[in-house]
Amino acid sequence: MQRWPVLLFLAWVCFLFFAGIGLFMSGFLLTRIELASSSSCSDPLVPPPWERQSLPPGSCWAPQRFSKAVLVIIDALRFEFARFNTAKASPLPYENKLSVLHHLATSQPRHARLYRFRADPPTATMQRIKGLTTGSLPTFIDVGSNFATYAIQEDNLLAQLVQNGRRVVFMGDDTWEGLFPKKFFRSYFFPSFNVKDLHTVDDGILQHLYPTVDSGEWDVLIAHFLGVDHCGHKHGPDHPEMAKKLTQMNEMLRSLVDHLGNDTLLLVAGDHGMTETGDHGGDSEKEVNAALFVYSKTPLFGTGPPEEPEVVPQVNLVPTVALLLGVPIPYSNIGEVMAELFSGDGDAVSAALQQLSVYHINAKQVDRFLHSYSLVAQDLPAEQLQRLQELFSSAVEEHTRLLAQVQGATLVPLELESRLGSLIGRFQLYLREARALCTQSWARFHPLRMVGGCTLIAASCLLCYVASELAAASDSFYRSCLLYPLLWGLVVAVLLGLAHAFTQEGLDLLIVSSWAAAASQLGFFWHWWSRHPKRARLAGSQPPLASVGLRQRLRAWLGLAFPMGILLFRCGAMFSDSFVVAEARVAPFLLASLVMLLVGKLHWDGRLTAPEGPKQQLLGFSSYRREIWYLLCLVAMLLVCVRLSSFFHQCREEIPQCRPSLFLSPLASLRNTRAKNLFYLLCVALLAGLVYAVRSWLRHYGNLNSSDPLVLFVRWGFPLVVLCIACYWAVASSADDSLGKLQELVQVAVVAFPWAVYGLASVGLLLLLCNPMTVFAKDTRESAGSIVTPYLGVPSSEVDFLHVIPQIYKRMQESQKSRLERGSCKATVAAYGLGSVYSAALVIALTLLGFLLMLLHSERLSLAFLLLFLEAFMLLHIHTRAKGLAGDAEPFSVPWYAVISWLLAASQFFYSTGHQPIFPAIHWNAAFVGFHLDHSTNLLPAVLVGANTFASHILFAVGCPLLLLWPFVCEMPSSQKRKPKKEPREEPQEMEEHMMEMRLRESPEKFSAALLQLGLKYLFVLGTQLLACVCAAMILRRHLMVWKVFAPKFLFESLGFVVSSICLLLGISLVMRVDCAVSTWFSQLQLSSYTGKVEVMLESLLGSRAFFPSKNPRNRQVGSTHSPDSVASGPLRSSGPMPRVQPCVPPLAALVPPADLAGGCVVPSAREAAGQGSLRY
Amino acid sequence: MKEAEIRRLLAANLLCVFSIILTAVVPAFFWDGFTVLGTHLAWLCICSVCVSALNIILHLVLKTNLSPKRSSFAHKISRFLKCCIYFFMSCILFHAIIVLYGAPLIESVTETFLFAVLLSTFTTLQCLCMLGPNIQAWIRVFSKNGAMSIWESSLQITTMCSILGAWFGAFPIPLDWDRPWQVWPISCSLGATFGYMAGLVIAPLWIYWNRKQLTYKSR
């Protein structure tokens, strides 16, 4: 069996896709060039000389109005939280809690005002802090760096404050530490990462806030509270905990106001809002709508507040605060000053003049920024810049003219006022248009890279298809389709590397790998094409065959249209934002259609009716095969699973009437104790049921008989894992304050139990890798007398006990045999579970992975996981049935519909495990399963959250080889039943049909080719979906919904592709590993037995049915020419679900598989099997 | 013989198409405010009733049933009752399948059920009329080369077209166009109706074009 070429081929194809994804991503995701320049006090854009003289000391650009400022950031302070509605009789938990703001705003209308503070998406905290300090717009990809805070390189408010000698004191969220390293005069950072922790940050701030304020050793104080945000994440806004938190904030603000002096400006701001579920990150109305409250003990505003609070874009805070505090506006700011804060106490004209001067400064700064930005980058459209430039210069001219007239006092106040008003309007227009321009065009794409990436992905898809069609395990195939293309790619990569080395340019790894990928693809197609004519010539030499070939090919194409049509619909759905939004319903719909179509097609082709003559058609249902009911039941159950799984969907904000599934929230959020307990018990019971089902499946196929460490692990480790998970759920879902003194113990347990599960699961996976054989061999040969023990070195009492029974059986068998048979060799080696050894390893791996992933999800999603396993099981059985009924000529190839339905199920369960391809829907909580405090690295939380998000992708990709193995595990009894009657000559084949997975070993070349083909088909279908996403993102890049729908979808899909392909490789390598182990097992067996005739026979349970040779005197003839070598690789005769190796004549009843099959495979009854034996003899 | 038969089929089918169009137009004269979209449920009922009545009459008149055995009155009654039970069961089955395909489970049960009735009218009723309550015959007709007369071929085509139409009718539901016909189950029932009508028109034409290949073996 060629293991490495297969893996290498798949890895190479994955690499091609990755290169395409990387190239496209580098061209698609937005980038904005950060300018390194910063503003300074002596910049030439200062106000006209006459005004400059009046600048008080310590002021830059504009007179300082406040010497001190307190900026209180309450994370996720939605506007509704801050608004006070006296008319509301029964407020929600988050309403009417910040009464102090209302009180100040009504009692001192010229001192305080509430604004709607409009955050720019993405509404993640780090992006908002960046926006709040630089006055610029963060770009899309910044979302990804939310967990790793990087220092801000651009000019920003804090840098300006520090540069101008202000003392900045910070307390709260430690995100700021990473963004502004060493900028603070004094700082009190608290960990922000654990969203379940509501109090650490807030209590820490409160401890330091008042002493610091009273000490007076500060000019600007920033306090960033996180409790409200964390409360939203943990409980949602509509929760009593939120009321507590907001009341706490209210008290804090009340006493803070009392501590403030007259020269201090107080700003209370939310950096973003939150959705109804407490999440944020997107751009829905509730997420971007935060609150801003301004207060000072000296009058701020010239007039009273407007009826409805004004809307202020978030970046506007930057120039306002900068000019109020008398520091330069940060260089890259595109915000507009909030002019009403500059009106002062004077009359209308002087107020307007004040406002005009700040607008002037602001406009000059923005103009300077736009000018220097357009020198560096060309992404701002030139003609619009030109227009803005004209707008600006005309306004400035008018400004100079007006100022001259004011100085000359040649204007009547009334006229002056109107002209001032119109000039302010022009500056405002300029600033707003400049901001709109930047917002619009900081979507800078690299069309060339995008097209290149798209082409690479498309070519890789084509390659997958072509290669899967001609996958064969011949050396020439690997040489021409793998080795040469790889060499081409390597040569190009080396050439590019050399070129870079000579030109001394920086080596862009992405470009090099894309060129290498393109070259190797070219190589592949070149060699494929040069092989092609040969085949055509071969076909041409037989003209009658060619015409038949054409018709057959046409028919094959039509047959292909059925599953591919569904795939086409799925891909087409990626191009419509509505369909992407509704994909949670589209995938199950298509899956159901695919399965129904499959059944319909089988019926249409007459595969479901028995092929008997027309006479029997009149006899009711009898002409329908019995299995058809079984198939229909499977389909019905599959449909029920599909429908039930839709109860676990998360909502997107695009569907306002959607209510998120109740099962998504953790049990801790349930207030009804009884319901909580019931759900808890249900989840634990289901978990136990899963373990029971897996164990009984394994037992049924005889994989639980051995005493290998792995089998022992399955027996004892699985229940232990379930126990740990159950304990963890119990501890995690208990109410926070109900345990009192036990709190510390609970803290330990919350960490310890997940670690126990992690540890146990990794032990299990390691055992699986070390010795994946779940085969129990029993040697009852006379010659050797000893028992073959492939599980060396486990001398436990259980093992000894297990060895006693075979001894007894041996004796019994010997005595019985000697009576019945004469002369021939009588020994057997019974190998239990050999027929399903590959599947058993995969099933064990999948179960372990399932446990891990369930641990990462909230408790009640284990129901969804159970459905997942059930549905996968149904799909496998339907596939097996359909394949058996269709009478496929090619047992080693997995048909397209199976692969497509497998992938449809994978994407269906992506949604049914409570995910959506949008950022707010990511389950960040998963990063804290087993971790109480902050993570030291970013890798671990990324892995945990990634595993949570792509749980179904992982499970389905690892389980993909089951599609190939399952039909062998459940051998097709239908063909056995019919064939003997009609075609007695086919009996030799008949025997082979009992070999289960050992049939794969019989032709190792075909096995490896089949695995390769399966992998390629899987990658093709995955790649086609990815290609559709990529094309949608590229074509619709100026679509209204691109950042809301298509770009996140593309990101999730490509990440899902990466995860799936890696897991697919892992799954296939696990099968290879098992194959290795089987080979060693056979060779060991070979060494211990005498070289001669060896036959593997599949045997069922260790129980009574195993040895009753006396009743069946019919023997099976065994080929006597098998060389020792052939034993390891091939001619193994077997029957029933478990193999047994025997040098000679097996007792026939041992052929009999059990009648009650947990796996649901219909097997012939004992009599029929016996009948076969008689026929054969 | 064959040509005449095809002509009869065409006439019957066109009559069906015409009657469906009438169900959309005529009630508006008697009932103020009747529209297919606005009072969809009423239209569903009217359409189902009209189509089934017309079909039964047509089959009685044209005698398309291949085995017109003389049978007793009691036998006829039991046959009729059986037909009713089959029809009702097919409604339930269609309802279940529609729900499994993603229709709301609890809300708008009436809509779903009436849609299932419409689908049954377009499919099961035709089978009942033509083949009687004989599942075995149904199974035969709906397999490759199973049709034994042009009527059965027509049955194949119209049934498949109706179901395909209903399937395609689900496609516009997620779109954000906010049209009145995107409401459940209007697009699906319209799709089924259009599919049925298309099937009625296509069937005679298809049979006419393929009349050389179509050799119905008699039993």
mmCIF file with all atom_site columns, N, CA, C and O in Angstrom, chain A residues 569 576 578-579 582 589 592-593 596 603-605 617 620-621 623-624 639 643, chain B residues 99-101 103 105 136 139 142-144 156 160 167-168 170-171 174-176 219:
data_model
loop_
_atom_site.group_PDB
_atom_site.id
_atom_site.type_symbol
_atom_site.label_atom_id
_atom_site.label_alt_id
_atom_site.label_comp_id
_atom_site.label_asym_id
_atom_site.label_entity_id
_atom_site.label_seq_id
_atom_site.pdbx_PDB_ins_code
_atom_site.Cartn_x
_atom_site.Cartn_y
_atom_site.Cartn_z
_atom_site.occupancy
_atom_site.B_iso_or_equiv
_atom_site.pdbx_formal_charge
_atom_site.auth_seq_id
_atom_site.auth_comp_id
_atom_site.auth_asym_id
_atom_site.auth_atom_id
_atom_site.pdbx_PDB_model_num
ATOM 1   N N  . PHE A 1 569 ? -26.448 24.424 -7.005  1.00 0.00 ? 569 PHE A N  1
ATOM 2   C CA . PHE A 1 569 ? -27.394 25.284 -6.303  1.00 0.00 ? 569 PHE A CA 1
ATOM 3   C C  . PHE A 1 569 ? -26.743 25.872 -5.065  1.00 0.00 ? 569 PHE A C  1
ATOM 4   O O  . PHE A 1 569 ? -26.902 27.045 -4.753  1.00 0.00 ? 569 PHE A O  1
ATOM 5   N N  . SER A 1 576 ? -25.851 35.373 -3.325  1.00 0.00 ? 576 SER A N  1
ATOM 6   C CA . SER A 1 576 ? -26.942 36.255 -2.914  1.00 0.00 ? 576 SER A CA 1
ATOM 7   C C  . SER A 1 576 ? -26.841 36.472 -1.416  1.00 0.00 ? 576 SER A C  1
ATOM 8   O O  . SER A 1 576 ? -26.721 35.507 -0.664  1.00 0.00 ? 576 SER A O  1
ATOM 9   N N  . SER A 1 578 ? -29.059 37.341 0.626   1.00 0.00 ? 578 SER A N  1
ATOM 10  C CA . SER A 1 578 ? -30.184 36.740 1.357   1.00 0.00 ? 578 SER A CA 1
ATOM 11  C C  . SER A 1 578 ? -29.957 35.263 1.575   1.00 0.00 ? 578 SER A C  1
ATOM 12  O O  . SER A 1 578 ? -30.284 34.723 2.629   1.00 0.00 ? 578 SER A O  1
ATOM 13  N N  . PHE A 1 579 ? -29.386 34.621 0.561   1.00 0.00 ? 579 PHE A N  1
ATOM 14  C CA . PHE A 1 579 ? -29.175 33.183 0.712   1.00 0.00 ? 579 PHE A CA 1
ATOM 15  C C  . PHE A 1 579 ? -28.038 32.886 1.673   1.00 0.00 ? 579 PHE A C  1
ATOM 16  O O  . PHE A 1 579 ? -28.077 31.882 2.378   1.00 0.00 ? 579 PHE A O  1
ATOM 17  N N  . ALA A 1 582 ? -29.577 33.169 4.919   1.00 0.00 ? 582 ALA A N  1
ATOM 18  C CA . ALA A 1 582 ? -30.500 32.065 5.207   1.00 0.00 ? 582 ALA A CA 1
ATOM 19  C C  . ALA A 1 582 ? -29.834 30.715 5.024   1.00 0.00 ? 582 ALA A C  1
ATOM 20  O O  . ALA A 1 582 ? -30.526 29.703 4.936   1.00 0.00 ? 582 ALA A O  1
ATOM 21  N N  . PHE A 1 589 ? -32.167 22.032 3.565   1.00 0.00 ? 589 PHE A N  1
ATOM 22  C CA . PHE A 1 589 ? -33.106 21.853 2.453   1.00 0.00 ? 589 PHE A CA 1
ATOM 23  C C  . PHE A 1 589 ? -32.441 21.077 1.326   1.00 0.00 ? 589 PHE A C  1
ATOM 24  O O  . PHE A 1 589 ? -32.997 20.111 0.789   1.00 0.00 ? 589 PHE A O  1
ATOM 25  N N  . ALA A 1 592 ? -31.814 17.424 2.353   1.00 0.00 ? 592 ALA A N  1
ATOM 26  C CA . ALA A 1 592 ? -33.032 16.614 2.261   1.00 0.00 ? 592 ALA A CA 1
ATOM 27  C C  . ALA A 1 592 ? -33.356 16.329 0.799   1.00 0.00 ? 592 ALA A C  1
ATOM 28  O O  . ALA A 1 592 ? -33.714 15.195 0.438   1.00 0.00 ? 592 ALA A O  1
ATOM 29  N N  . SER A 1 593 ? -33.204 17.349 -0.054  1.00 0.00 ? 593 SER A N  1
ATOM 30  C CA . SER A 1 593 ? -33.511 17.142 -1.467  1.00 0.00 ? 593 SER A CA 1
ATOM 31  C C  . SER A 1 593 ? -32.583 16.109 -2.080  1.00 0.00 ? 593 SER A C  1
ATOM 32  O O  . SER A 1 593 ? -33.016 15.263 -2.872  1.00 0.00 ? 593 SER A O  1
ATOM 33  N N  . MET A 1 596 ? -33.641 12.654 -0.923  1.00 0.00 ? 596 MET A N  1
ATOM 34  C CA . MET A 1 596 ? -34.894 12.250 -1.559  1.00 0.00 ? 596 MET A CA 1
ATOM 35  C C  . MET A 1 596 ? -34.680 11.942 -3.040  1.00 0.00 ? 596 MET A C  1
ATOM 36  O O  . MET A 1 596 ? -35.232 10.981 -3.578  1.00 0.00 ? 596 MET A O  1
ATOM 37  N N  . HIS A 1 603 ? -35.410 4.409  -7.338  1.00 0.00 ? 603 HIS A N  1
ATOM 38  C CA . HIS A 1 603 ? -36.703 3.849  -7.704  1.00 0.00 ? 603 HIS A CA 1
ATOM 39  C C  . HIS A 1 603 ? -36.921 3.938  -9.209  1.00 0.00 ? 603 HIS A C  1
ATOM 40  O O  . HIS A 1 603 ? -37.351 2.980  -9.848  1.00 0.00 ? 603 HIS A O  1
ATOM 41  N N  . TRP A 1 604 ? -36.617 5.078  -9.762  1.00 0.00 ? 604 TRP A N  1
ATOM 42  C CA . TRP A 1 604 ? -36.829 5.302  -11.193 1.00 0.00 ? 604 TRP A CA 1
ATOM 43  C C  . TRP A 1 604 ? -36.040 4.288  -12.009 1.00 0.00 ? 604 TRP A C  1
ATOM 44  O O  . TRP A 1 604 ? -36.492 3.778  -13.017 1.00 0.00 ? 604 TRP A O  1
ATOM 45  N N  . ASP A 1 605 ? -34.841 3.991  -11.527 1.00 0.00 ? 605 ASP A N  1
ATOM 46  C CA . ASP A 1 605 ? -34.015 3.027  -12.247 1.00 0.00 ? 605 ASP A CA 1
ATOM 47  C C  . ASP A 1 605 ? -34.435 1.592  -11.973 1.00 0.00 ? 605 ASP A C  1
ATOM 48  O O  . ASP A 1 605 ? -33.789 0.661  -12.451 1.00 0.00 ? 605 ASP A O  1
ATOM 49  N N  . GLN A 1 617 ? -45.286 -8.830 -9.959  1.00 0.00 ? 617 GLN A N  1
ATOM 50  C CA . GLN A 1 617 ? -45.618 -7.432 -9.707  1.00 0.00 ? 617 GLN A CA 1
ATOM 51  C C  . GLN A 1 617 ? -47.042 -7.268 -9.224  1.00 0.00 ? 617 GLN A C  1
ATOM 52  O O  . GLN A 1 617 ? -47.391 -6.264 -8.639  1.00 0.00 ? 617 GLN A O  1
ATOM 53  N N  . GLY A 1 620 ? -48.981 -7.385 -4.630  1.00 0.00 ? 620 GLY A N  1
ATOM 54  C CA . GLY A 1 620 ? -48.809 -6.381 -3.587  1.00 0.00 ? 620 GLY A CA 1
ATOM 55  C C  . GLY A 1 620 ? -47.375 -5.915 -3.445  1.00 0.00 ? 620 GLY A C  1
ATOM 56  O O  . GLY A 1 620 ? -46.671 -5.693 -4.416  1.00 0.00 ? 620 GLY A O  1
ATOM 57  N N  . PHE A 1 621 ? -46.960 -5.813 -2.204  1.00 0.00 ? 621 PHE A N  1
ATOM 58  C CA . PHE A 1 621 ? -45.640 -5.263 -1.927  1.00 0.00 ? 621 PHE A CA 1
ATOM 59  C C  . PHE A 1 621 ? -44.536 -6.289 -2.025  1.00 0.00 ? 621 PHE A C  1
ATOM 60  O O  . PHE A 1 621 ? -43.392 -5.977 -1.802  1.00 0.00 ? 621 PHE A O  1
ATOM 61  N N  . SER A 1 623 ? -43.084 -7.670 -4.271  1.00 0.00 ? 623 SER A N  1
ATOM 62  C CA . SER A 1 623 ? -42.019 -7.488 -5.246  1.00 0.00 ? 623 SER A CA 1
ATOM 63  C C  . SER A 1 623 ? -41.058 -6.395 -4.806  1.00 0.00 ? 623 SER A C  1
ATOM 64  O O  . SER A 1 623 ? -39.968 -6.299 -5.339  1.00 0.00 ? 623 SER A O  1
ATOM 65  N N  . TYR A 1 624 ? -41.542 -5.608 -3.896  1.00 0.00 ? 624 TYR A N  1
ATOM 66  C CA . TYR A 1 624 ? -40.618 -4.626 -3.347  1.00 0.00 ? 624 TYR A CA 1
ATOM 67  C C  . TYR A 1 624 ? -39.657 -5.344 -2.436  1.00 0.00 ? 624 TYR A C  1
ATOM 68  O O  . TYR A 1 624 ? -40.066 -6.143 -1.597  1.00 0.00 ? 624 TYR A O  1
ATOM 69  N N  . LEU A 1 639 ? -34.310 12.678 7.777   1.00 0.00 ? 639 LEU A N  1
ATOM 70  C CA . LEU A 1 639 ? -35.041 13.929 7.615   1.00 0.00 ? 639 LEU A CA 1
ATOM 71  C C  . LEU A 1 639 ? -35.452 14.490 8.969   1.00 0.00 ? 639 LEU A C  1
ATOM 72  O O  . LEU A 1 639 ? -35.391 15.692 9.200   1.00 0.00 ? 639 LEU A O  1
ATOM 73  N N  . ARG A 1 643 ? -34.405 18.029 10.492  1.00 0.00 ? 643 ARG A N  1
ATOM 74  C CA . ARG A 1 643 ? -35.379 19.023 10.943  1.00 0.00 ? 643 ARG A CA 1
ATOM 75  C C  . ARG A 1 643 ? -35.124 19.403 12.389  1.00 0.00 ? 643 ARG A C  1
ATOM 76  O O  . ARG A 1 643 ? -35.167 20.574 12.756  1.00 0.00 ? 643 ARG A O  1
ATOM 77  N N  . VAL B 2 99  ? -42.973 19.762 6.251   1.00 0.00 ? 99  VAL B N  1
ATOM 78  C CA . VAL B 2 99  ? -42.432 20.223 7.529   1.00 0.00 ? 99  VAL B CA 1
ATOM 79  C C  . VAL B 2 99  ? -40.990 19.772 7.683   1.00 0.00 ? 99  VAL B C  1
ATOM 80  O O  . VAL B 2 99  ? -40.119 20.529 8.126   1.00 0.00 ? 99  VAL B O  1
ATOM 81  N N  . LEU B 2 100 ? -40.715 18.547 7.251   1.00 0.00 ? 100 LEU B N  1
ATOM 82  C CA . LEU B 2 100 ? -39.344 18.057 7.361   1.00 0.00 ? 100 LEU B CA 1
ATOM 83  C C  . LEU B 2 100 ? -38.410 18.866 6.478   1.00 0.00 ? 100 LEU B C  1
ATOM 84  O O  . LEU B 2 100 ? -37.228 19.004 6.769   1.00 0.00 ? 100 LEU B O  1
ATOM 85  N N  . TYR B 2 101 ? -38.930 19.402 5.399   1.00 0.00 ? 101 TYR B N  1
ATOM 86  C CA . TYR B 2 101 ? -38.098 20.224 4.530   1.00 0.00 ? 101 TYR B CA 1
ATOM 87  C C  . TYR B 2 101 ? -37.871 21.608 5.101   1.00 0.00 ? 101 TYR B C  1
ATOM 88  O O  . TYR B 2 101 ? -37.169 22.412 4.508   1.00 0.00 ? 101 TYR B O  1
ATOM 89  N N  . ALA B 2 103 ? -40.569 23.693 6.723   1.00 0.00 ? 103 ALA B N  1
ATOM 90  C CA . ALA B 2 103 ? -41.718 24.559 6.960   1.00 0.00 ? 103 ALA B CA 1
ATOM 91  C C  . ALA B 2 103 ? -41.940 24.690 8.458   1.00 0.00 ? 103 ALA B C  1
ATOM 92  O O  . ALA B 2 103 ? -41.541 23.813 9.226   1.00 0.00 ? 103 ALA B O  1
ATOM 93  N N  . LEU B 2 105 ? -43.253 24.429 12.094  1.00 0.00 ? 105 LEU B N  1
ATOM 94  C CA . LEU B 2 105 ? -43.882 23.240 12.667  1.00 0.00 ? 105 LEU B CA 1
ATOM 95  C C  . LEU B 2 105 ? -45.241 23.573 13.274  1.00 0.00 ? 105 LEU B C  1
ATOM 96  O O  . LEU B 2 105 ? -46.227 22.884 13.027  1.00 0.00 ? 105 LEU B O  1
ATOM 97  N N  . GLN B 2 136 ? -49.298 -0.735 -6.061  1.00 0.00 ? 136 GLN B N  1
ATOM 98  C CA . GLN B 2 136 ? -48.374 -1.482 -6.921  1.00 0.00 ? 136 GLN B CA 1
ATOM 99  C C  . GLN B 2 136 ? -48.296 -0.857 -8.304  1.00 0.00 ? 136 GLN B C  1
ATOM 100 O O  . GLN B 2 136 ? -47.220 -0.689 -8.881  1.00 0.00 ? 136 GLN B O  1
ATOM 101 N N  . ILE B 2 139 ? -46.328 2.323  -8.250  1.00 0.00 ? 139 ILE B N  1
ATOM 102 C CA . ILE B 2 139 ? -44.886 2.085  -8.236  1.00 0.00 ? 139 ILE B CA 1
ATOM 103 C C  . ILE B 2 139 ? -44.410 1.750  -9.643  1.00 0.00 ? 139 ILE B C  1
ATOM 104 O O  . ILE B 2 139 ? -43.362 2.213  -10.083 1.00 0.00 ? 139 ILE B O  1
ATOM 105 N N  . PHE B 2 142 ? -44.281 4.925  -11.889 1.00 0.00 ? 142 PHE B N  1
ATOM 106 C CA . PHE B 2 142 ? -43.203 5.874  -11.626 1.00 0.00 ? 142 PHE B CA 1
ATOM 107 C C  . PHE B 2 142 ? -41.840 5.221  -11.638 1.00 0.00 ? 142 PHE B C  1
ATOM 108 O O  . PHE B 2 142 ? -41.021 5.460  -10.774 1.00 0.00 ? 142 PHE B O  1
ATOM 109 N N  . SER B 2 143 ? -41.635 4.355  -12.576 1.00 0.00 ? 143 SER B N  1
ATOM 110 C CA . SER B 2 143 ? -40.264 3.902  -12.759 1.00 0.00 ? 143 SER B CA 1
ATOM 111 C C  . SER B 2 143 ? -39.976 3.920  -14.258 1.00 0.00 ? 143 SER B C  1
ATOM 112 O O  . SER B 2 143 ? -40.887 4.067  -15.070 1.00 0.00 ? 143 SER B O  1
ATOM 113 N N  . LYS B 2 144 ? -38.737 3.772  -14.562 1.00 0.00 ? 144 LYS B N  1
ATOM 114 C CA . LYS B 2 144 ? -38.320 3.889  -15.958 1.00 0.00 ? 144 LYS B CA 1
ATOM 115 C C  . LYS B 2 144 ? -39.069 2.855  -16.804 1.00 0.00 ? 144 LYS B C  1
ATOM 116 O O  . LYS B 2 144 ? -39.199 1.703  -16.413 1.00 0.00 ? 144 LYS B O  1
ATOM 117 N N  . GLN B 2 156 ? -46.991 10.723 -15.326 1.00 0.00 ? 156 GLN B N  1
ATOM 118 C CA . GLN B 2 156 ? -45.588 10.854 -14.888 1.00 0.00 ? 156 GLN B CA 1
ATOM 119 C C  . GLN B 2 156 ? -45.125 12.291 -14.978 1.00 0.00 ? 156 GLN B C  1
ATOM 120 O O  . GLN B 2 156 ? -44.589 12.867 -14.025 1.00 0.00 ? 156 GLN B O  1
ATOM 121 N N  . MET B 2 160 ? -44.285 14.875 -11.796 1.00 0.00 ? 160 MET B N  1
ATOM 122 C CA . MET B 2 160 ? -42.917 15.338 -11.558 1.00 0.00 ? 160 MET B CA 1
ATOM 123 C C  . MET B 2 160 ? -42.835 16.845 -11.670 1.00 0.00 ? 160 MET B C  1
ATOM 124 O O  . MET B 2 160 ? -42.163 17.505 -10.872 1.00 0.00 ? 160 MET B O  1
ATOM 125 N N  . TRP B 2 167 ? -40.831 22.507 -5.411  1.00 0.00 ? 167 TRP B N  1
ATOM 126 C CA . TRP B 2 167 ? -39.453 22.562 -4.893  1.00 0.00 ? 167 TRP B CA 1
ATOM 127 C C  . TRP B 2 167 ? -38.800 23.888 -5.274  1.00 0.00 ? 167 TRP B C  1
ATOM 128 O O  . TRP B 2 167 ? -38.207 24.567 -4.443  1.00 0.00 ? 167 TRP B O  1
ATOM 129 N N  . PHE B 2 168 ? -38.958 24.252 -6.545  1.00 0.00 ? 168 PHE B N  1
ATOM 130 C CA . PHE B 2 168 ? -38.359 25.510 -6.972  1.00 0.00 ? 168 PHE B CA 1
ATOM 131 C C  . PHE B 2 168 ? -39.073 26.703 -6.339  1.00 0.00 ? 168 PHE B C  1
ATOM 132 O O  . PHE B 2 168 ? -38.479 27.762 -6.168  1.00 0.00 ? 168 PHE B O  1
ATOM 133 N N  . ALA B 2 170 ? -39.757 27.089 -3.401  1.00 0.00 ? 170 ALA B N  1
ATOM 134 C CA . ALA B 2 170 ? -39.176 27.435 -2.104  1.00 0.00 ? 170 ALA B CA 1
ATOM 135 C C  . ALA B 2 170 ? -37.991 28.370 -2.257  1.00 0.00 ? 170 ALA B C  1
ATOM 136 O O  . ALA B 2 170 ? -37.569 28.985 -1.290  1.00 0.00 ? 170 ALA B O  1
ATOM 137 N N  . PHE B 2 171 ? -37.459 28.475 -3.457  1.00 0.00 ? 171 PHE B N  1
ATOM 138 C CA . PHE B 2 171 ? -36.223 29.242 -3.624  1.00 0.00 ? 171 PHE B CA 1
ATOM 139 C C  . PHE B 2 171 ? -36.363 30.735 -3.316  1.00 0.00 ? 171 PHE B C  1
ATOM 140 O O  . PHE B 2 171 ? -35.472 31.300 -2.703  1.00 0.00 ? 171 PHE B O  1
ATOM 141 N N  . PRO B 2 174 ? -36.213 32.970 0.902   1.00 0.00 ? 174 PRO B N  1
ATOM 142 C CA . PRO B 2 174 ? -35.271 33.729 1.726   1.00 0.00 ? 174 PRO B CA 1
ATOM 143 C C  . PRO B 2 174 ? -34.905 35.105 1.175   1.00 0.00 ? 174 PRO B C  1
ATOM 144 O O  . PRO B 2 174 ? -34.327 35.889 1.910   1.00 0.00 ? 174 PRO B O  1
ATOM 145 N N  . LEU B 2 175 ? -35.220 35.383 -0.072  1.00 0.00 ? 175 LEU B N  1
ATOM 146 C CA . LEU B 2 175 ? -34.783 36.663 -0.655  1.00 0.00 ? 175 LEU B CA 1
ATOM 147 C C  . LEU B 2 175 ? -35.436 37.841 0.064   1.00 0.00 ? 175 LEU B C  1
ATOM 148 O O  . LEU B 2 175 ? -36.556 37.736 0.544   1.00 0.00 ? 175 LEU B O  1
ATOM 149 N N  . ASP B 2 176 ? -34.706 38.936 0.098   1.00 0.00 ? 176 ASP B N  1
ATOM 150 C CA . ASP B 2 176 ? -35.186 40.083 0.878   1.00 0.00 ? 176 ASP B CA 1
ATOM 151 C C  . ASP B 2 176 ? -35.932 41.083 -0.001  1.00 0.00 ? 176 ASP B C  1
ATOM 152 O O  . ASP B 2 176 ? -35.752 42.279 0.109   1.00 0.00 ? 176 ASP B O  1
ATOM 153 N N  . ARG B 2 219 ? -50.110 -5.408 -21.019 1.00 0.00 ? 219 ARG B N  1
ATOM 154 C CA . ARG B 2 219 ? -49.924 -6.504 -20.085 1.00 0.00 ? 219 ARG B CA 1
ATOM 155 C C  . ARG B 2 219 ? -50.722 -7.705 -20.526 1.00 0.00 ? 219 ARG B C  1
ATOM 156 O O  . ARG B 2 219 ? -51.924 -7.635 -20.622 1.00 0.00 ? 219 ARG B O  1
#
